[in-house]
CSV table of C-alpha atoms in Angstrom, one decimal:
chain,number,residue,atom,x,y,z
A,181,HIS,CA,26.4,18.1,-15.9
A,182,CYS,CA,27.9,17.6,-19.4
A,183,LYS,CA,25.1,19.5,-21.0
A,184,THR,CA,25.5,22.4,-18.5
A,185,ARG,CA,29.2,22.6,-19.1
A,186,THR,CA,28.7,22.7,-22.9
A,187,ARG,CA,26.2,25.5,-22.5
A,188,VAL,CA,28.6,27.4,-20.4
A,189,LEU,CA,31.3,27.0,-23.1
A,190,SER,CA,28.8,28.2,-25.7
A,191,VAL,CA,28.0,31.3,-23.6
A,192,THR,CA,31.6,32.0,-22.9
A,193,PHE,CA,32.7,32.0,-26.5
A,194,SER,CA,29.6,33.5,-27.9
A,195,SER,CA,28.6,37.1,-27.7
A,196,SER,CA,24.8,36.4,-27.9
A,197,PHE,CA,22.5,35.0,-25.2
A,198,PHE,CA,22.2,31.2,-25.2
A,199,PRO,CA,18.5,30.2,-25.0
A,200,GLU,CA,17.1,27.0,-23.4
A,201,ASN,CA,15.5,25.8,-26.7
A,202,PHE,CA,18.5,26.3,-28.8
A,203,THR,CA,19.5,24.8,-32.2
A,204,PRO,CA,22.8,23.4,-33.3
A,205,GLU,CA,23.5,26.4,-35.4
A,206,SER,CA,23.6,28.6,-32.3
A,207,VAL,CA,26.4,26.5,-30.8
A,208,ASN,CA,29.9,27.7,-31.5
A,209,ASP,CA,32.6,25.4,-32.7
A,210,THR,CA,34.5,25.2,-29.4
A,211,ALA,CA,31.4,23.8,-27.6
A,212,LYS,CA,30.7,21.4,-30.5
A,213,GLU,CA,34.3,20.1,-30.5
A,214,THR,CA,34.2,19.6,-26.7
A,215,CYS,CA,31.0,17.7,-26.9
A,216,LEU,CA,32.2,15.6,-29.8
A,217,ASN,CA,35.3,14.8,-27.9
A,218,TRP,CA,33.3,13.3,-25.1
A,219,PHE,CA,31.4,11.0,-27.4
A,220,PHE,CA,34.7,9.9,-29.0
A,221,LYS,CA,36.1,9.0,-25.5
A,222,ILE,CA,32.9,7.1,-24.7
A,223,ALA,CA,33.2,5.2,-28.0
A,224,SER,CA,36.7,4.0,-26.9
A,225,ILE,CA,35.4,2.2,-23.9
A,226,ARG,CA,35.9,-1.5,-24.6
A,227,GLU,CA,33.2,-2.9,-22.2
A,228,LEU,CA,29.7,-2.9,-23.7
A,229,ILE,CA,27.7,-2.2,-20.6
A,230,PRO,CA,29.7,0.8,-19.3
A,231,ARG,CA,29.9,2.3,-22.8
A,232,PHE,CA,26.1,2.0,-23.2
A,233,TYR,CA,25.2,3.6,-19.9
A,234,VAL,CA,27.6,6.5,-20.2
A,235,GLU,CA,26.4,7.3,-23.7
A,236,ALA,CA,22.8,7.0,-22.7
A,237,ALA,CA,23.4,9.3,-19.7
A,238,ILE,CA,24.5,12.2,-21.9
A,239,LEU,CA,22.2,11.4,-24.8
A,240,LYS,CA,20.7,14.9,-24.5
A,241,CYS,CA,24.1,16.4,-25.5
A,242,ASN,CA,23.5,15.3,-29.1
A,243,LYS,CA,21.4,18.5,-29.4
A,244,PHE,CA,24.6,20.4,-29.6
A,245,LEU,CA,25.8,18.5,-32.6
A,246,SER,CA,22.8,18.1,-35.0
A,247,LYS,CA,19.0,18.2,-35.0
A,248,THR,CA,18.7,14.5,-35.8
A,249,GLY,CA,21.4,13.3,-33.3
A,250,ILE,CA,19.0,11.9,-30.8
A,251,LEU,CA,16.8,10.3,-33.5
A,252,GLU,CA,19.9,8.5,-34.9
A,253,CYS,CA,21.3,7.5,-31.5
A,254,LEU,CA,18.2,5.9,-30.0
A,255,PRO,CA,17.9,3.0,-32.5
A,256,ARG,CA,21.7,2.4,-32.3
A,257,LEU,CA,21.6,2.2,-28.5
A,258,THR,CA,18.6,-0.1,-28.7
A,259,SER,CA,20.6,-2.5,-31.0
A,260,MET,CA,23.6,-2.3,-28.7
A,261,ILE,CA,21.6,-3.9,-25.9
A,262,ARG,CA,21.2,-7.1,-28.0
A,263,GLY,CA,24.9,-7.8,-27.3
A,264,ILE,CA,24.2,-8.2,-23.5
A,265,GLY,CA,24.0,-11.9,-22.8
A,266,ASP,CA,22.2,-11.8,-19.5
A,267,PRO,CA,18.5,-11.2,-20.2
A,268,LEU,CA,17.9,-9.7,-16.8
A,269,VAL,CA,20.7,-7.2,-17.2
A,270,ALA,CA,19.4,-6.5,-20.7
A,271,VAL,CA,15.8,-5.7,-19.7
A,272,TYR,CA,17.0,-3.2,-17.1
A,273,ALA,CA,19.2,-1.6,-19.7
A,274,ARG,CA,16.2,-1.3,-22.0
A,275,ALA,CA,14.2,0.2,-19.1
A,276,TYR,CA,16.8,2.9,-18.6
A,277,LEU,CA,17.0,3.7,-22.3
A,278,CYS,CA,13.2,4.1,-22.3
A,279,ARG,CA,13.4,6.4,-19.4
A,280,VAL,CA,16.1,8.6,-21.1
A,281,GLY,CA,14.2,8.5,-24.4
A,282,MET,CA,11.0,9.7,-22.7
A,283,GLU,CA,12.9,12.5,-21.1
A,284,VAL,CA,14.7,13.8,-24.3
A,285,ALA,CA,12.3,12.8,-27.0
A,286,PRO,CA,8.9,11.6,-25.7
A,287,HIS,CA,7.4,11.8,-29.2
A,288,LEU,CA,9.7,9.1,-30.6
A,289,LYS,CA,7.6,6.0,-29.8
A,290,GLU,CA,9.4,3.7,-32.3
A,291,SER,CA,12.4,3.1,-30.1
A,292,LEU,CA,10.1,2.2,-27.2
A,293,ASN,CA,8.3,-0.3,-29.2
A,294,LYS,CA,11.5,-1.7,-30.6
A,295,ASN,CA,12.9,-2.2,-27.0
A,296,PHE,CA,9.8,-4.1,-26.1
A,297,PHE,CA,9.8,-6.4,-29.1
A,298,ASP,CA,13.5,-7.1,-28.6
A,299,PHE,CA,12.7,-8.1,-25.0
A,300,LEU,CA,10.1,-10.6,-26.3
A,301,LEU,CA,12.5,-12.0,-28.9
A,302,THR,CA,15.3,-12.5,-26.4
A,303,PHE,CA,13.2,-13.8,-23.5
A,304,LYS,CA,13.9,-17.3,-24.7
A,305,GLN,CA,17.4,-16.9,-23.2
A,306,ILE,CA,16.1,-17.7,-19.8
A,307,HIS,CA,15.9,-21.3,-20.8
A,308,GLY,CA,19.5,-21.3,-22.0
A,309,ASP,CA,22.3,-23.1,-20.1
A,310,THR,CA,23.9,-19.9,-18.9
A,311,VAL,CA,20.8,-18.6,-17.0
A,312,GLN,CA,19.8,-22.1,-15.8
A,313,ASN,CA,23.3,-22.7,-14.4
A,314,GLN,CA,23.2,-19.4,-12.6
A,315,LEU,CA,19.8,-20.2,-11.0
A,316,VAL,CA,21.1,-23.6,-9.8
A,317,VAL,CA,24.3,-22.0,-8.3
A,318,GLN,CA,22.3,-19.2,-6.5
A,319,CYS,CA,19.5,-21.6,-5.5
A,320,VAL,CA,16.8,-19.4,-7.1
A,321,GLU,CA,13.6,-21.0,-8.5
A,322,MET,CA,12.1,-19.9,-11.8
A,323,PRO,CA,8.9,-18.2,-10.3
A,324,LEU,CA,11.0,-16.0,-8.0
A,325,TYR,CA,13.5,-15.2,-10.8
A,326,LEU,CA,10.7,-14.1,-13.1
A,327,THR,CA,9.5,-11.5,-10.5
A,328,LEU,CA,12.8,-9.7,-10.9
A,329,TYR,CA,11.7,-8.7,-14.5
A,330,SER,CA,8.5,-7.0,-13.4
A,331,PRO,CA,9.8,-3.5,-12.4
A,332,ALA,CA,11.7,-3.1,-15.7
A,333,ILE,CA,8.8,-4.4,-17.9
A,334,ASP,CA,6.4,-2.3,-15.9
A,335,TRP,CA,8.4,0.8,-16.8
A,336,ILE,CA,8.7,0.0,-20.4
A,337,LEU,CA,5.0,-0.6,-20.8
A,338,GLN,CA,4.2,2.6,-18.9
A,339,CYS,CA,6.3,4.5,-21.3
A,340,ILE,CA,4.6,2.9,-24.3
A,341,SER,CA,1.1,3.2,-22.9
A,342,TYR,CA,1.5,6.9,-22.0
A,343,ARG,CA,-1.3,8.8,-23.8
A,344,ALA,CA,-2.0,5.7,-25.9
A,345,ALA,CA,-5.5,4.9,-27.3
A,346,GLU,CA,-7.7,2.9,-25.0
A,347,TYR,CA,-9.4,0.9,-27.7
A,348,ILE,CA,-7.9,-2.6,-28.1
A,349,PRO,CA,-9.6,-4.6,-30.9
A,350,PRO,CA,-8.1,-8.1,-30.5
A,351,PHE,CA,-8.1,-8.8,-26.7
A,352,SER,CA,-5.6,-11.6,-25.8
A,353,PRO,CA,-2.4,-11.9,-23.9
A,354,PHE,CA,-0.5,-10.7,-26.9
A,355,HIS,CA,-3.0,-8.0,-28.0
A,356,LEU,CA,-3.2,-6.0,-24.8
A,357,CYS,CA,-2.0,-2.9,-26.5
A,358,PRO,CA,-1.9,-1.6,-30.1
A,359,PHE,CA,1.8,-2.3,-30.6
A,360,MET,CA,1.6,-6.1,-29.9
A,361,THR,CA,1.1,-8.7,-32.6
A,362,PRO,CA,0.1,-12.3,-32.5
A,363,CYS,CA,2.8,-14.7,-31.4
A,364,THR,CA,2.9,-18.5,-31.1
A,365,ASP,CA,6.4,-18.9,-29.7
A,366,VAL,CA,6.4,-21.3,-26.8
A,367,ASP,CA,8.7,-19.2,-24.6
A,368,LEU,CA,6.5,-16.1,-25.1
A,369,VAL,CA,3.4,-18.2,-24.2
A,370,LEU,CA,5.2,-19.3,-21.0
A,371,SER,CA,5.9,-15.6,-20.2
A,372,SER,CA,2.4,-14.5,-20.7
A,373,ALA,CA,1.8,-14.2,-16.9
A,374,LEU,CA,4.8,-11.9,-16.6
A,375,LEU,CA,3.4,-9.7,-19.4
A,376,LEU,CA,-0.1,-9.7,-17.9
A,377,ASN,CA,1.3,-8.6,-14.6
A,378,SER,CA,3.1,-5.7,-16.2
A,379,VAL,CA,0.2,-4.7,-18.3
A,380,MET,CA,-2.1,-4.5,-15.2
A,381,SER,CA,0.6,-2.4,-13.5
A,382,ALA,CA,1.1,-0.1,-16.5
A,383,PHE,CA,-2.5,0.7,-17.8
A,384,ARG,CA,-5.0,2.8,-16.0
A,385,ALA,CA,-7.2,1.2,-13.3
A,386,GLU,CA,-10.4,2.1,-15.2
A,387,PHE,CA,-9.1,0.2,-18.3
A,388,ILE,CA,-8.3,-2.9,-16.3
A,389,ALA,CA,-11.5,-2.9,-14.2
A,390,ALA,CA,-13.7,-2.7,-17.3
A,391,ARG,CA,-12.1,-5.9,-18.6
A,392,SER,CA,-11.8,-7.7,-15.3
A,393,MET,CA,-13.4,-11.0,-16.4
A,394,ASP,CA,-11.2,-11.1,-19.5
A,395,PHE,CA,-8.1,-10.7,-17.4
A,396,ILE,CA,-9.3,-13.4,-15.0
A,397,GLY,CA,-9.7,-15.7,-18.0
A,398,MET,CA,-6.2,-15.1,-19.1
A,399,ILE,CA,-4.8,-15.5,-15.6
A,400,LYS,CA,-6.5,-18.9,-15.3
A,401,GLU,CA,-4.8,-20.0,-18.6
A,402,CYS,CA,-1.3,-19.0,-17.5
A,403,ASP,CA,1.3,-21.6,-16.8
A,404,GLU,CA,1.3,-22.5,-13.1
A,405,SER,CA,5.0,-23.2,-13.1
A,406,GLY,CA,5.9,-19.7,-14.3
A,407,PHE,CA,5.0,-16.4,-12.8
A,408,PRO,CA,3.0,-16.9,-9.5
A,409,LYS,CA,-0.7,-16.6,-10.1
A,410,HIS,CA,-1.4,-15.0,-6.7
A,411,LEU,CA,0.8,-12.0,-7.7
A,412,LEU,CA,-1.4,-11.6,-10.8
A,413,PHE,CA,-4.6,-11.6,-8.7
A,414,ARG,CA,-2.9,-9.1,-6.3
A,415,SER,CA,-2.2,-6.8,-9.3
A,416,LEU,CA,-5.8,-7.2,-10.4
A,417,GLY,CA,-7.0,-6.4,-6.9
A,418,GLN,CA,-5.0,-3.2,-6.7
A,419,ASN,CA,-6.7,-2.0,-9.9
A,420,LEU,CA,-10.2,-3.0,-8.6
A,421,ALA,CA,-9.5,-1.0,-5.4
A,422,LEU,CA,-9.2,2.1,-7.5
A,423,ALA,CA,-11.9,1.5,-10.1
A,424,ASP,CA,-15.2,-0.4,-10.1
A,425,PRO,CA,-15.8,-3.3,-12.4
A,426,PRO,CA,-19.2,-3.9,-14.1
A,427,GLU,CA,-21.8,-4.5,-11.5
A,428,GLY,CA,-23.0,-7.9,-12.9
A,429,ASP,CA,-19.4,-9.3,-12.7
A,430,ARG,CA,-18.5,-8.2,-9.1
A,431,LEU,CA,-19.5,-11.4,-7.3
A,432,GLN,CA,-18.0,-13.7,-9.9
A,433,ILE,CA,-14.8,-11.7,-9.8
A,434,LEU,CA,-14.5,-12.2,-6.0
A,435,ASN,CA,-15.3,-15.9,-6.2
A,436,GLU,CA,-12.7,-16.5,-8.9
A,437,ALA,CA,-10.0,-14.6,-7.1
A,438,TRP,CA,-10.7,-16.1,-3.7
A,439,LYS,CA,-10.6,-19.6,-5.0
A,440,VAL,CA,-6.9,-19.0,-5.8
A,441,ILE,CA,-6.1,-17.0,-2.7
A,442,THR,CA,-7.5,-19.4,-0.2
A,443,LYS,CA,-5.5,-22.3,-1.6
A,444,LEU,CA,-2.2,-20.5,-1.0
A,445,LYS,CA,0.0,-22.5,1.5
A,446,SER,CA,2.4,-19.7,2.4
A,447,PRO,CA,0.9,-17.4,5.1
A,448,GLN,CA,2.9,-14.5,3.8
A,449,ASP,CA,1.8,-14.9,0.2
A,450,TYR,CA,-1.8,-15.4,1.4
A,451,ILE,CA,-1.9,-12.3,3.6
A,452,ASN,CA,-0.2,-10.1,1.0
A,453,CYS,CA,-2.9,-11.0,-1.5
A,454,ALA,CA,-5.9,-11.1,0.9
A,455,GLU,CA,-5.0,-7.6,2.2
A,456,ILE,CA,-5.7,-6.2,-1.3
A,457,TRP,CA,-9.0,-8.0,-1.9
A,458,VAL,CA,-10.4,-7.0,1.5
A,459,GLU,CA,-10.9,-3.5,0.2
A,460,TYR,CA,-12.7,-4.7,-2.9
A,461,THR,CA,-15.0,-6.8,-0.7
A,462,CYS,CA,-15.8,-3.9,1.6
A,463,ARG,CA,-16.5,-1.6,-1.4
A,464,HIS,CA,-19.0,-3.8,-3.1
A,465,PHE,CA,-20.5,-6.3,-0.7
A,466,THR,CA,-22.3,-6.6,2.7
A,467,LYS,CA,-21.2,-7.7,6.1
A,468,ARG,CA,-21.9,-11.3,5.2
A,469,GLU,CA,-19.1,-11.4,2.6
A,470,VAL,CA,-16.8,-9.3,4.8
A,471,ASN,CA,-17.3,-11.7,7.7
A,472,THR,CA,-16.5,-14.7,5.5
A,473,VAL,CA,-13.2,-13.0,4.4
A,474,LEU,CA,-12.2,-12.2,8.0
A,475,ALA,CA,-13.0,-15.8,9.0
A,476,ASP,CA,-10.8,-17.1,6.2
A,477,VAL,CA,-7.9,-14.8,7.2
A,478,ILE,CA,-8.2,-16.0,10.8
A,479,LYS,CA,-8.1,-19.6,9.6
A,480,HIS,CA,-4.9,-19.1,7.6
A,481,MET,CA,-3.0,-16.8,10.0
A,482,THR,CA,-3.7,-18.5,13.4
A,483,PRO,CA,-1.7,-21.8,12.9
A,484,ASP,CA,1.8,-21.5,14.2
A,485,ARG,CA,1.1,-17.9,15.2
A,486,ALA,CA,1.7,-16.8,11.6
A,487,PHE,CA,0.0,-13.5,12.4
A,488,GLU,CA,3.0,-12.3,14.3
A,489,ASP,CA,4.9,-11.8,11.0
A,490,ALA,CA,2.0,-10.0,9.4
A,491,TYR,CA,0.9,-7.2,11.7
A,492,PRO,CA,1.2,-4.5,9.1
A,493,GLN,CA,-1.1,-6.4,6.7
A,494,LEU,CA,-3.6,-7.2,9.5
A,495,GLN,CA,-3.6,-3.5,10.5
A,496,SER,CA,-4.3,-2.5,7.0
A,497,ILE,CA,-7.3,-4.9,6.8
A,498,ILE,CA,-8.8,-3.5,10.0
A,499,GLN,CA,-8.3,0.1,8.6
A,500,LYS,CA,-10.0,-0.8,5.4
A,501,VAL,CA,-13.0,-2.4,7.2
A,502,ILE,CA,-13.4,0.6,9.4
A,503,THR,CA,-13.2,2.9,6.4
A,504,TYR,CA,-16.1,1.4,4.7
A,505,PHE,CA,-18.3,0.4,7.7
A,506,HIS,CA,-19.2,3.6,9.6
A,507,ASP,CA,-22.2,1.9,11.3
A,508,PHE,CA,-20.7,0.4,14.3
A,509,SER,CA,-23.8,-1.7,15.1
A,510,ILE,CA,-23.0,-3.5,11.8
A,511,LEU,CA,-19.3,-3.5,12.4
A,512,PHE,CA,-19.4,-5.1,15.9
A,513,SER,CA,-22.1,-7.5,14.8
A,514,LEU,CA,-19.6,-9.2,12.5
A,515,GLU,CA,-19.0,-12.5,14.2
A,516,LYS,CA,-15.3,-12.6,13.3
A,517,PHE,CA,-14.4,-9.0,14.0
A,518,LEU,CA,-13.5,-9.3,17.7
A,519,PRO,CA,-11.7,-12.7,17.1
A,520,PHE,CA,-9.8,-10.9,14.4
A,521,LEU,CA,-8.7,-8.3,16.9
A,522,ASP,CA,-7.4,-11.1,19.2
A,523,MET,CA,-4.7,-11.8,16.7
A,524,PHE,CA,-3.0,-8.5,17.7
A,525,GLN,CA,-0.9,-10.0,20.5
A,526,LYS,CA,1.8,-7.4,20.4
A,527,GLU,CA,0.9,-4.6,22.8
A,528,SER,CA,2.0,-1.6,20.7
A,529,VAL,CA,0.2,-2.9,17.6
A,530,ARG,CA,-2.9,-3.7,19.6
A,531,VAL,CA,-3.0,-0.2,21.0
A,532,GLU,CA,-2.7,1.3,17.5
A,533,VAL,CA,-5.6,-0.8,16.3
A,534,CYS,CA,-7.8,0.2,19.2
A,535,LYS,CA,-6.8,3.8,18.6
A,536,CYS,CA,-8.1,3.6,15.0
A,537,ILE,CA,-11.4,2.1,16.2
A,538,MET,CA,-11.9,4.7,18.8
A,539,GLU,CA,-11.1,7.6,16.5
A,540,ALA,CA,-13.5,6.2,13.8
A,541,PHE,CA,-16.2,5.8,16.4
A,542,ILE,CA,-15.8,9.4,17.8
A,543,LYS,CA,-15.8,10.8,14.2
A,544,HIS,CA,-18.7,8.9,12.7
A,545,GLN,CA,-21.0,8.2,15.7
A,546,GLN,CA,-23.3,11.2,15.8
A,547,GLU,CA,-25.9,10.1,18.3
A,548,PRO,CA,-25.4,8.3,21.7
A,549,THR,CA,-26.0,4.6,21.3
A,550,ARG,CA,-27.6,2.0,23.6
A,551,ASP,CA,-26.7,-1.0,21.6
A,552,PRO,CA,-25.3,-3.6,24.0
A,553,VAL,CA,-23.0,-5.0,21.3
A,554,ILE,CA,-21.4,-1.7,20.8
A,555,LEU,CA,-21.2,-1.0,24.5
A,556,ASN,CA,-19.4,-4.2,25.3
A,557,ALA,CA,-17.0,-4.0,22.3
A,558,LEU,CA,-16.0,-0.4,23.0
A,559,LEU,CA,-15.5,-1.0,26.7
A,560,HIS,CA,-13.1,-3.8,25.6
A,561,VAL,CA,-11.3,-1.3,23.3
A,562,CYS,CA,-11.1,1.3,26.1
A,563,LYS,CA,-9.7,-1.2,28.5
A,564,THR,CA,-7.0,-2.1,26.0
A,565,MET,CA,-6.1,1.6,25.6
A,566,HIS,CA,-6.0,2.0,29.4
A,567,ASP,CA,-3.8,-1.1,29.9
A,568,SER,CA,-1.2,0.4,27.4
A,569,VAL,CA,-0.1,3.0,30.0
A,570,LYS,CA,1.7,1.9,33.1
A,571,PRO,CA,0.2,3.6,36.2
A,572,SER,CA,3.4,3.0,38.1
A,573,ARG,CA,5.2,5.5,35.9
A,574,TRP,CA,2.9,8.4,36.7
A,575,SER,CA,4.4,11.5,38.2
A,576,HIS,CA,3.6,15.2,38.1
A,577,LYS,CA,6.3,15.5,35.4
A,578,THR,CA,5.1,12.8,33.1
A,579,ILE,CA,1.5,13.7,33.4
A,580,GLY,CA,2.2,17.3,32.6
A,581,LYS,CA,4.6,16.8,29.7
A,582,GLN,CA,3.9,13.4,28.0
A,583,GLY,CA,0.8,13.3,25.9
A,584,ASP,CA,0.7,9.5,25.8
A,585,LEU,CA,-0.6,9.5,29.3
A,586,GLN,CA,-3.4,11.9,28.5
A,587,ARG,CA,-4.5,10.7,25.1
A,588,PRO,CA,-5.9,7.3,26.1
A,589,SER,CA,-8.0,9.0,28.8
A,590,ARG,CA,-9.3,11.6,26.4
A,591,TRP,CA,-10.1,9.1,23.7
A,592,SER,CA,-11.9,6.8,26.3
A,593,HIS,CA,-13.8,9.8,27.7
A,594,LYS,CA,-15.0,10.9,24.3
A,595,THR,CA,-15.9,7.3,23.4
A,596,ILE,CA,-17.8,6.6,26.6
A,597,GLY,CA,-19.5,10.0,26.3
A,598,LYS,CA,-21.2,8.7,23.1
A,599,LEU,CA,-22.6,5.6,24.9
A,600,GLY,CA,-26.2,6.2,25.7
A,601,ASP,CA,-26.4,3.6,28.5
A,602,LEU,CA,-25.1,5.8,31.2
A,603,GLN,CA,-28.5,5.6,32.9
A,604,ARG,CA,-27.6,2.0,33.9
A,605,PRO,CA,-23.9,2.3,34.7
A,606,SER,CA,-24.0,-0.6,37.1
A,607,ARG,CA,-24.0,-2.9,34.0
A,608,TRP,CA,-20.6,-1.9,32.7
A,609,VAL,CA,-18.7,0.2,35.2
A,610,PRO,CA,-17.8,-2.9,37.3
A,611,LYS,CA,-16.3,-4.4,34.2
A,612,LEU,CA,-14.0,-1.4,33.9
A,613,LEU,CA,-13.0,-1.5,37.5
A,614,ASN,CA,-12.5,-5.2,37.9
A,615,ARG,CA,-9.8,-5.5,35.2
A,616,GLY,CA,-6.5,-5.5,37.2
A,617,GLN,CA,-4.1,-3.0,35.6
A,618,SER,CA,-6.9,-0.9,34.0
A,619,ARG,CA,-8.5,-0.2,37.4
A,620,SER,CA,-6.6,3.0,37.9
A,621,PHE,CA,-7.8,4.3,34.6
A,622,GLY,CA,-11.2,2.9,35.2
A,623,LEU,CA,-11.4,5.0,38.4
A,624,LEU,CA,-10.3,8.0,36.3
A,625,GLU,CA,-13.2,7.4,33.9
A,626,VAL,CA,-15.7,6.8,36.7
A,627,ARG,CA,-14.8,10.1,38.3
A,628,THR,CA,-15.1,11.9,34.9
A,629,ILE,CA,-18.5,10.4,34.1
A,630,VAL,CA,-19.8,11.0,37.6
A,631,SER,CA,-18.8,14.7,37.3
A,632,HIS,CA,-20.4,14.9,33.8
A,633,GLN,CA,-23.7,13.3,35.1
A,634,ALA,CA,-23.7,15.5,38.2
A,635,GLN,CA,-23.4,18.6,36.0
A,636,THR,CA,-26.4,17.5,33.9
A,637,ASP,CA,-28.6,16.3,36.7
A,638,TYR,CA,-27.4,17.5,40.1
A,639,LYS,CA,-30.2,15.9,42.0
A,640,GLN,CA,-29.3,12.4,40.7
A,641,ARG,CA,-25.6,12.7,41.6
A,642,HIS,CA,-25.7,10.4,44.5
A,643,ASN,CA,-27.7,7.8,42.6
A,644,TYR,CA,-25.1,7.8,39.8
A,645,VAL,CA,-22.3,7.3,42.3
A,646,ALA,CA,-24.2,4.4,44.0
A,647,GLN,CA,-25.0,2.8,40.6
A,648,MET,CA,-21.5,3.2,39.1
A,649,ILE,CA,-19.4,2.0,42.0
A,650,PRO,CA,-20.4,-1.2,43.8
A,651,LEU,CA,-20.2,-1.2,47.6
A,652,GLU,CA,-17.3,-3.6,47.7
A,653,LEU,CA,-15.2,-1.3,45.4
A,654,MET,CA,-15.9,1.9,47.3
A,655,PRO,CA,-12.8,1.7,49.4
A,656,GLN,CA,-10.7,1.5,46.2
A,657,VAL,CA,-11.9,4.8,44.9
A,658,PRO,CA,-9.5,7.3,46.6
A,659,PRO,CA,-9.7,11.1,45.8
A,660,PRO,CA,-7.2,12.3,43.2
A,661,SER,CA,-3.9,13.3,44.6
A,662,SER,CA,-2.3,16.7,44.0
A,663,LYS,CA,0.3,15.2,41.7
A,664,GLU,CA,-2.4,13.6,39.6
A,665,LEU,CA,-4.2,16.8,39.3
A,666,VAL,CA,-1.2,18.7,37.9
A,667,GLY,CA,-1.4,18.9,34.1
A,668,SER,CA,-4.2,16.3,33.8
A,669,GLN,CA,-6.6,17.4,31.1
A,670,THR,CA,-9.3,15.1,32.4
A,671,TYR,CA,-9.3,16.6,35.9
A,672,LYS,CA,-9.2,20.0,34.4
A,673,SER,CA,-12.4,19.2,32.6
A,674,ILE,CA,-13.9,17.9,35.8
A,675,GLY,CA,-13.0,21.1,37.6
A,676,LYS,CA,-14.7,23.2,34.9
């Protein structure tokens, strides 16, 4: 806003056009005086933090005064931050200054490096009495406190690593980028985990993946009482989900990571980390390793019904498994896949999961299948979808207007249409009919399939009906009412 106003003053008092890429010589004296007056007013602010942020916010206005104004102000503002006593407040001030610096002068890397080095030099303040007393008063432990630094350090390192060279000769916690130098300070060694986490967040995934074993070695050497190690492995897993590590290291990487993950006592910490590494396992390994991971998740999340607080992460795991396993004969042969689905006790979540499975099956299953494992599993999924809609709520209005009453039937119809065991319906139709609430929808599917089979083989129509509906269930198969027929996409397809 300040820059726009100064440009307006320059245009008002100048007869020539004021370009976007202007020079201080093209700015008239009135605009310069107004701009300089703002900086003088800012300098009169007594409090350090407000004075810093206001001046940093209008740093770009220095272009109205001189060509070297920004070059001179950035080092001065960097030094001003040294006067902030709270290291957490100071690191976020440095992150903001790096953001402004990248916006107004991205070529000036010196101030970025200086901000990072100043952070390293002042990090020892966290062991001072002021910070320690605050942590005691607020009942905050050191590992949790250190995580608050991550967003700011991540941003600073992203600014520094932008378009930086990838070659890093000395590879160690303090040589992760060309601007770092060796350091033996005890406080910096204790903060190496915090720096590692930020480096893995700032650098490209390909860079991290190519050096995965080096990073694992450094993670293992980090102080256990500092930054949580499971967060480091989570950051590493996020990179490995985007880029592939060397083929010879993949199994060792998974073993080293899972040794740490499986020892986590907090269910929330465990599932947050396991969710990331499931994708890495699916990308590079077979059903054996994936089944082992699913079994471990079930083991950790079942006690005390911990899964009830982790439905989003569990849904993400299922989605990742389905994404990488398109062969449903392999997917449903996983011993722990269906037990994993049993953890979705909340109806709305269970329906969403079944929906994902059915959509994936309809999309990727090209040929009808007679695999009994797939048949039984998909009928279980279809039943769950059917049970999600309350038949008592049916009316000609809801069936005609609400898509949620039609979609489960359409998905089930498409799914059952790809099952190749329709020649022996007596094996599975009674299961669909003898399931309480789902019976109404089971009857709907029976009618649909009978119609479909009758169209394909008219002579065998009565045989299909006899096979599909046992004698004792025949009285429970009434013809569709007129209200059910109104707006029902399934019955429309039967009619056609």
